[in-house]
CSV table of C-alpha atoms and ligand atoms in Angstrom, one decimal:
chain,number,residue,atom,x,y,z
A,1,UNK,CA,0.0,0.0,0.0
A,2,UNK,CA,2.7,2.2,1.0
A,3,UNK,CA,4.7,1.6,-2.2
A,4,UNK,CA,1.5,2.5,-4.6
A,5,UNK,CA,0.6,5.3,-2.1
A,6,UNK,CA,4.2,6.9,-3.6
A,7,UNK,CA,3.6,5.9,-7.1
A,8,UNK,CA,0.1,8.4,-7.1
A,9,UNK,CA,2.2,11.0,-5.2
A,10,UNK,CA,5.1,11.0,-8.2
A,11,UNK,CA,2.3,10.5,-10.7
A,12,UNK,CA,0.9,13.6,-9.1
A,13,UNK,CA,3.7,15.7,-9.0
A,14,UNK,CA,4.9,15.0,-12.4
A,15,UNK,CA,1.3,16.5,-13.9
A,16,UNK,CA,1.7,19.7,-11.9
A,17,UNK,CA,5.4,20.1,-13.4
A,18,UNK,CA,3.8,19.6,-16.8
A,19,UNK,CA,1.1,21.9,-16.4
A,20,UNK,CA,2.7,24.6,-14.4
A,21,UNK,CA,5.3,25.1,-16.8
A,22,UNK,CA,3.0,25.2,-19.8
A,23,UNK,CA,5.8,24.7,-22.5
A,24,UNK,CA,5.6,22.2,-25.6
A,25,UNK,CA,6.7,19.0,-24.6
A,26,UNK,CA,10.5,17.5,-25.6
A,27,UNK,CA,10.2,13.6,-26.0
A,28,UNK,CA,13.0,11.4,-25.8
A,29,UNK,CA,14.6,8.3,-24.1
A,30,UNK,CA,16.8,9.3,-20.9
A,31,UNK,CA,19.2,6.6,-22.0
A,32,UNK,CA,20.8,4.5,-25.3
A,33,UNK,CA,23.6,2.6,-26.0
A,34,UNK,CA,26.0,2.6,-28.7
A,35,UNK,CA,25.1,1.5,-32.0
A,36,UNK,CA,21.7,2.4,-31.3
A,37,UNK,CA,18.8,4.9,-32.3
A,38,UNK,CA,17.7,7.3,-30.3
A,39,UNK,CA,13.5,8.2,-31.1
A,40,UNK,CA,12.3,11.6,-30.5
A,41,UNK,CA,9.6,14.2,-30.8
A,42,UNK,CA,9.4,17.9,-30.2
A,43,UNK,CA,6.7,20.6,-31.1
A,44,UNK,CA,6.2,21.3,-34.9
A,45,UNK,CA,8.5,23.4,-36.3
A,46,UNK,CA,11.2,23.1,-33.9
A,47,UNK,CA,15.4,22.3,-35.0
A,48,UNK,CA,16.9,20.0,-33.4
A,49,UNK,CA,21.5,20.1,-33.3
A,50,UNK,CA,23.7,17.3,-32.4
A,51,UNK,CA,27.4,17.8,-32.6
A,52,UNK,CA,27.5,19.6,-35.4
A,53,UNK,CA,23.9,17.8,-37.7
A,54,UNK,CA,20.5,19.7,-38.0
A,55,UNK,CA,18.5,17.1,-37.9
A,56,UNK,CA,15.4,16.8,-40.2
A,57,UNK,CA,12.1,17.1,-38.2
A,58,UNK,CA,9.4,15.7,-39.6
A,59,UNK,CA,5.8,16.7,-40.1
A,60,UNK,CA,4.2,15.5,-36.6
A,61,UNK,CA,7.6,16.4,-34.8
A,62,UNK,CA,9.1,13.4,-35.2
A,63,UNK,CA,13.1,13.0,-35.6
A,64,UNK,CA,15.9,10.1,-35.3
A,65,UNK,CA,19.5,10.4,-34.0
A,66,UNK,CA,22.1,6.8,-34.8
A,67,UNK,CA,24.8,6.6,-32.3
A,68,UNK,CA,27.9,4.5,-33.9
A,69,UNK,CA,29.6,1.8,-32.2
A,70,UNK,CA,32.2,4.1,-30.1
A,71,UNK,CA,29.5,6.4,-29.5
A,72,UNK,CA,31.2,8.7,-26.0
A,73,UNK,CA,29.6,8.1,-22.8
A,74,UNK,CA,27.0,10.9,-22.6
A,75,UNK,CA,25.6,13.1,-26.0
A,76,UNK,CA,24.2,16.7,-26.1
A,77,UNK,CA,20.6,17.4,-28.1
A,78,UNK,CA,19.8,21.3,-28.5
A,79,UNK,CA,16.3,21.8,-29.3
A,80,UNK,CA,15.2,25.2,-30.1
A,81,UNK,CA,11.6,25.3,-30.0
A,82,UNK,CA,9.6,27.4,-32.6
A,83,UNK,CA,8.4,29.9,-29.7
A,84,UNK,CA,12.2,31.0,-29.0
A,85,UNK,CA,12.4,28.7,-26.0
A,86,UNK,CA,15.6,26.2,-26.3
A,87,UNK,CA,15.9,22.6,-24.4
A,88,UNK,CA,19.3,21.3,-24.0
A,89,UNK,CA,18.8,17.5,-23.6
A,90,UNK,CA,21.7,15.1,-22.2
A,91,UNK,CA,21.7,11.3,-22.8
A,92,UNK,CA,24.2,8.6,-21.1
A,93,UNK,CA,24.7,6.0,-23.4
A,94,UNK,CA,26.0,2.5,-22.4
A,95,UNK,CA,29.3,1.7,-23.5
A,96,UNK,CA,29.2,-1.9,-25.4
A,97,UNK,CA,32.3,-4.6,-25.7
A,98,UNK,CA,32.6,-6.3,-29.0
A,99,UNK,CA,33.9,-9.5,-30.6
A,100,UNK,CA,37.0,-10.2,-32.1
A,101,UNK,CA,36.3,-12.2,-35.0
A,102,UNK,CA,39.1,-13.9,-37.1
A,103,UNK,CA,38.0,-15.0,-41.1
A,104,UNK,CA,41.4,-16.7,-42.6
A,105,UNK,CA,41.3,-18.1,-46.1
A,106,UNK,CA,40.5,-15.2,-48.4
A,107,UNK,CA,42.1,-14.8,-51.7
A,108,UNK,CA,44.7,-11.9,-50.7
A,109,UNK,CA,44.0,-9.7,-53.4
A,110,UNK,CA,40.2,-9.0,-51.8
A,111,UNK,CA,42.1,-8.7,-48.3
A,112,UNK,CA,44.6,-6.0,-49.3
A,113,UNK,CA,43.9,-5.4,-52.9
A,114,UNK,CA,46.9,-3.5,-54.9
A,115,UNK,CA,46.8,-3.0,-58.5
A,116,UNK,CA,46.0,0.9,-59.4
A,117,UNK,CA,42.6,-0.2,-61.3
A,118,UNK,CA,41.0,-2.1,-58.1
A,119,UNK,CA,41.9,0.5,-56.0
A,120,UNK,CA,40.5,3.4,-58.3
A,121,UNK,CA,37.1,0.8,-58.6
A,122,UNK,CA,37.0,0.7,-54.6
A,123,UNK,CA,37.5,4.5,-54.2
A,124,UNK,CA,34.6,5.5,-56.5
A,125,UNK,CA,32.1,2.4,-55.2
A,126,UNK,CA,32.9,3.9,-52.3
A,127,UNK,CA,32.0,7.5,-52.9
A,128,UNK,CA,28.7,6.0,-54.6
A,129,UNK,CA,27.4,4.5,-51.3
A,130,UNK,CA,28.6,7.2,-49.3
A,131,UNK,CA,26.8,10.0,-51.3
A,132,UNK,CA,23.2,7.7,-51.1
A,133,UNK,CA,24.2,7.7,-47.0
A,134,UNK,CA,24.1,11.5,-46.9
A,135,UNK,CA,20.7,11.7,-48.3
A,136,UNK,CA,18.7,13.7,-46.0
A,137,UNK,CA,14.7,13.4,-46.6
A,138,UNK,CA,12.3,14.6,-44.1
A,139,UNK,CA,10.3,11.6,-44.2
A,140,UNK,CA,10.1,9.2,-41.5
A,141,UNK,CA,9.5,6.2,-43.4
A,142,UNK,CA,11.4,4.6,-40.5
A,143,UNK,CA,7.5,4.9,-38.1
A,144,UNK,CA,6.5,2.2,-40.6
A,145,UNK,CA,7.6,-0.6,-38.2
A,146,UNK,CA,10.8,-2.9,-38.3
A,147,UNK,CA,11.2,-6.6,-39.4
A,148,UNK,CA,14.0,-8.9,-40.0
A,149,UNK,CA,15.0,-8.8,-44.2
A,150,UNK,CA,15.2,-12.4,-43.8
A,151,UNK,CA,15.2,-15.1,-41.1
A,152,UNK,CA,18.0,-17.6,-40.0
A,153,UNK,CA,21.2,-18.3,-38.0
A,154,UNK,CA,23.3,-15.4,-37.5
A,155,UNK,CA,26.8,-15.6,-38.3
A,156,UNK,CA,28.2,-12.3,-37.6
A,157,UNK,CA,27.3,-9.0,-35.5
A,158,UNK,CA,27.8,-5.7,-35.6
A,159,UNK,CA,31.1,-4.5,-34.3
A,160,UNK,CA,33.2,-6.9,-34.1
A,161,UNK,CA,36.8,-6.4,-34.7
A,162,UNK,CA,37.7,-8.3,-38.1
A,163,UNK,CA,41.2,-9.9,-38.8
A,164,UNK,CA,41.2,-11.1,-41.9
A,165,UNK,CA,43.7,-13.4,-43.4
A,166,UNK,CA,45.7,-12.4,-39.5
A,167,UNK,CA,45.3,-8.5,-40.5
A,168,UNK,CA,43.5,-6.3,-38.3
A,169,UNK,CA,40.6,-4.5,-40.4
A,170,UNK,CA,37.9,-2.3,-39.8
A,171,UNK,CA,34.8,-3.5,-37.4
A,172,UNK,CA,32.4,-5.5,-39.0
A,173,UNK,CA,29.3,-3.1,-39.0
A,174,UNK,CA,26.5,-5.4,-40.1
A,175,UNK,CA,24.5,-8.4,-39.0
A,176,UNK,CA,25.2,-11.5,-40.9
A,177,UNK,CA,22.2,-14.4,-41.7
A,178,UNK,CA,23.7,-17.5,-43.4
A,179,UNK,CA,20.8,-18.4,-45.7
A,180,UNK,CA,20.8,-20.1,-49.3
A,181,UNK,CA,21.3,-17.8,-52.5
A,182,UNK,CA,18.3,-17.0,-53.8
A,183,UNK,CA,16.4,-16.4,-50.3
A,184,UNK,CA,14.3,-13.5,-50.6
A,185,UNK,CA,15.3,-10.4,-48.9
A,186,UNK,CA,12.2,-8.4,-47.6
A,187,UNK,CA,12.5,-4.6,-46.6
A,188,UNK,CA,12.4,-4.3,-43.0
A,189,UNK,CA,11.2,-1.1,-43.1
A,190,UNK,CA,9.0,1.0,-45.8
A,191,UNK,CA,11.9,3.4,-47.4
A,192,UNK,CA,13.1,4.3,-51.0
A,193,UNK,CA,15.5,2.4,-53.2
A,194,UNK,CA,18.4,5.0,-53.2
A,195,UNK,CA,20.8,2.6,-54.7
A,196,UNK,CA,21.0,-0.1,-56.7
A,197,UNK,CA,24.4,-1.6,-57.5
A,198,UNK,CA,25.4,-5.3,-59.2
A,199,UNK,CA,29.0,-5.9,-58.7
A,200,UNK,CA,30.7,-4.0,-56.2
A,201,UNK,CA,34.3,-5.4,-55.2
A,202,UNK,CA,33.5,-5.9,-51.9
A,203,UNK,CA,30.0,-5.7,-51.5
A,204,UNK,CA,29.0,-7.7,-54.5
A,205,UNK,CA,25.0,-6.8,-55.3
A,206,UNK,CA,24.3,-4.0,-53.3
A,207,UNK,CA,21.6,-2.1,-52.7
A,208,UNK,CA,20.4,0.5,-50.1
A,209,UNK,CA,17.1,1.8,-49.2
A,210,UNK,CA,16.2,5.4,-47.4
A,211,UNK,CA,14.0,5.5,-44.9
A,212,UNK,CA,14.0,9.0,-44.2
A,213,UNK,CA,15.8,11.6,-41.9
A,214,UNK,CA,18.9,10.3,-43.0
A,215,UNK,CA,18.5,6.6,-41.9
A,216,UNK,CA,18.9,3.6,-44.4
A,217,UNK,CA,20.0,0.0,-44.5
A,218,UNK,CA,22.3,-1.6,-47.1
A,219,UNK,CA,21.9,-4.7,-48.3
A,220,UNK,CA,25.3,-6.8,-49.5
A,221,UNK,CA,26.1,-10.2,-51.4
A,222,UNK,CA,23.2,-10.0,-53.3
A,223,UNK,CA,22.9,-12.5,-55.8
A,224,UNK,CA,19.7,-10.5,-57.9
A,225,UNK,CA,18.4,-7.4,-57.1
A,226,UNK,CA,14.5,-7.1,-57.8
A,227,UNK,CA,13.9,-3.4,-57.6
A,228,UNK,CA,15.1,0.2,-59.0
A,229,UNK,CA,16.6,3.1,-58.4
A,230,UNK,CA,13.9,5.5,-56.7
A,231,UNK,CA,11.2,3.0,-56.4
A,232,UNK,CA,8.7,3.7,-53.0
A,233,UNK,CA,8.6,-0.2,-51.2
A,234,UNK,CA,6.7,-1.1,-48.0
A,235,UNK,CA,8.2,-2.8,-45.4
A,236,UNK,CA,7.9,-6.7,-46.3
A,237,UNK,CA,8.0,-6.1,-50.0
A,238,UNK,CA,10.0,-8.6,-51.9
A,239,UNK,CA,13.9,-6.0,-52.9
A,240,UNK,CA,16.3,-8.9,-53.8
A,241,UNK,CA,17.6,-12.1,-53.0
A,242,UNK,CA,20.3,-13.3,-51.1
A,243,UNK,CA,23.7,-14.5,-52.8
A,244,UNK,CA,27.2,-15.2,-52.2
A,245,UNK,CA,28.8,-12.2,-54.1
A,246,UNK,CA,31.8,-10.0,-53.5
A,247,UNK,CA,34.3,-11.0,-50.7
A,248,UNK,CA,32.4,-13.4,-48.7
A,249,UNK,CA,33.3,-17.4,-48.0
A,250,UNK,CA,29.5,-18.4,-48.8
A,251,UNK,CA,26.3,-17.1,-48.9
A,252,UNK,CA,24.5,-14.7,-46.6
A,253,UNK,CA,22.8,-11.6,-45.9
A,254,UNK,CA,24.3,-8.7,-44.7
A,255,UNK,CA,22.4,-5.9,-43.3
A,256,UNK,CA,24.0,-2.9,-42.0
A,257,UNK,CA,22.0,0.3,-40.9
A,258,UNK,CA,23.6,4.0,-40.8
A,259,UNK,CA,22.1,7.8,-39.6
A,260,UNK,CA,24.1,9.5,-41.9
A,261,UNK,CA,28.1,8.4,-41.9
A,262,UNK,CA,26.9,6.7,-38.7
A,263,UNK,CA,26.8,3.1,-38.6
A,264,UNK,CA,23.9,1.8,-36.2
A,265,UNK,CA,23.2,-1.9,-35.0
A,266,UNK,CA,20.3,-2.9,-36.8
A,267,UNK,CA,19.3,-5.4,-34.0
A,268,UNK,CA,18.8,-2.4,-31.7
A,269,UNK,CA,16.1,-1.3,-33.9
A,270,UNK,CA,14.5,-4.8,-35.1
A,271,UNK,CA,14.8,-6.8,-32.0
A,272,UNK,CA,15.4,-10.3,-31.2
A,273,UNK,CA,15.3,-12.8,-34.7
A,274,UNK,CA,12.1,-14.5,-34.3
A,275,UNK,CA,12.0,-18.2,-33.7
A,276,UNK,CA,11.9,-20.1,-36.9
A,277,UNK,CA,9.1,-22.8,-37.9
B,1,LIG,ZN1,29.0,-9.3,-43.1
């Protein structure tokens, strides 16, 4: 009795804070963790500034901030409000440990690829998907719901540290599924096809969607790609189908999420893979 007694009083107080102070409300988690994405909402009409980004705020208030694997400690929102008022949010975010994983056997050349031409193909492949990451749409395609591309045993997470062939390379930003070639990949979330790509070096078939605000997924290995640059798709539409394409040791789906140069854990934002049948 005691204990709900004190639930009413906070309940209590935390109306009269609300209505005393008669401002718009700020909405947003009091904590993350890296590689995660942080949800918000402020009034209509406000701009929202994090270290350095004005973030796109959609039409009911809605916006969207990633937070990348080494993500500091604690992160600073500014909010200035469309009646002149200004909200300075701070969020802790929980500091993660990741993997080492170790993938020997690949052909050298696709581990530290030398000849002038293969470099020159990498650097402008590169450019390619880092232009369609910069998009930055208003839409917030990403309200639509999440669900897993496709379903099946995971054989590689986001952030681990990768040595391959015994060389330390970057983190592995994506979540692997081992599934057959030719497995359909769904869109996990509605979004627009703002790349479409058949062979890249290391990526084999890629392709990325947008699904607003500056948040997309990219889809790699990809043995057929079955839509087009610009299309509009629905979350669960039918986008491709899994292969084993670029540098890879078999077949599987890679899906790696980023807010902007940002890469973001997509299991933070899809949860747990369901159970399969
Ligand atoms: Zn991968």
């Amino acid at each position: 009795m005691i204990h709900r007694a004190r639930v009413v009083v906070g309940l209590i107080a935390v109306l009269v804070a609300g209505a005393a102070s008669g401002e718009p409300r700020v909405q947003l988690p009091d904590s993350a963790r890296q590689g995660g994405l942080l949800m918000g909402q402020a009034p209509a009409g406000s701009r929202v500034v994090h270290d350095g980004y004005e973030l796109a705020v959609g039409e009911p208030g809605r916006f969207v901030v990633g937070l990348d694997r080494d993500a500091p400690r604690r992160i600073k929102l500014r909010i200035q409000l469309p009646d002149g008022g200004e909200r300075v949010r701070t969020i802790d975010v929980a500091q993660r440990d990741y993997d080492v994983q170790r993938i020997d056997g690949l052909p050298e050349e696709q581990v530290s690829p030398r000849s002038e031409e293969l470099l020159a193909r990498i650097r402008e492949e590169a450019a390619q998907v880092r232009q369609a990451r910069q998009r930055h749409d208003g839409r917030s395609d990403y309200l639509s719901g999440w669900q897993w591309p496709v379903t099946g045993r995971i054989s590689g997470i986001y952030g681990s540290q990768r040595i391959l062939n015994g060389k330390p390379r970057q983190p592995h930003y994506g979540i692997d599924i081992a599934v057959p070639t030719g497995t359909p990949v769904k869109a996990p979330a509605d979004g627009v096809v703002s790349l479409v790509h058949d062979e890249m070096f290391f990526s084999g078939g890629t392709l990325m969607l947008d699904h607003g605000q500056g948040l997309s997924s990219t889809f790699l290995h990809l043995s057929r790609i079955r839509v087009e640059a610009g299309q509009r798709v629905t979350r669960g539409d039918i986008i491709a189908e899994v292969g084993a394409t670029g540098r890879v040791t078999g077949a599987h789906l890679d899906w790696r999420m980023s807010w902007f140069d940002r890469r973001v854990d997509p299991t933070q934002v899809v949860g747990p893979m369901p159970k399969e049948d």
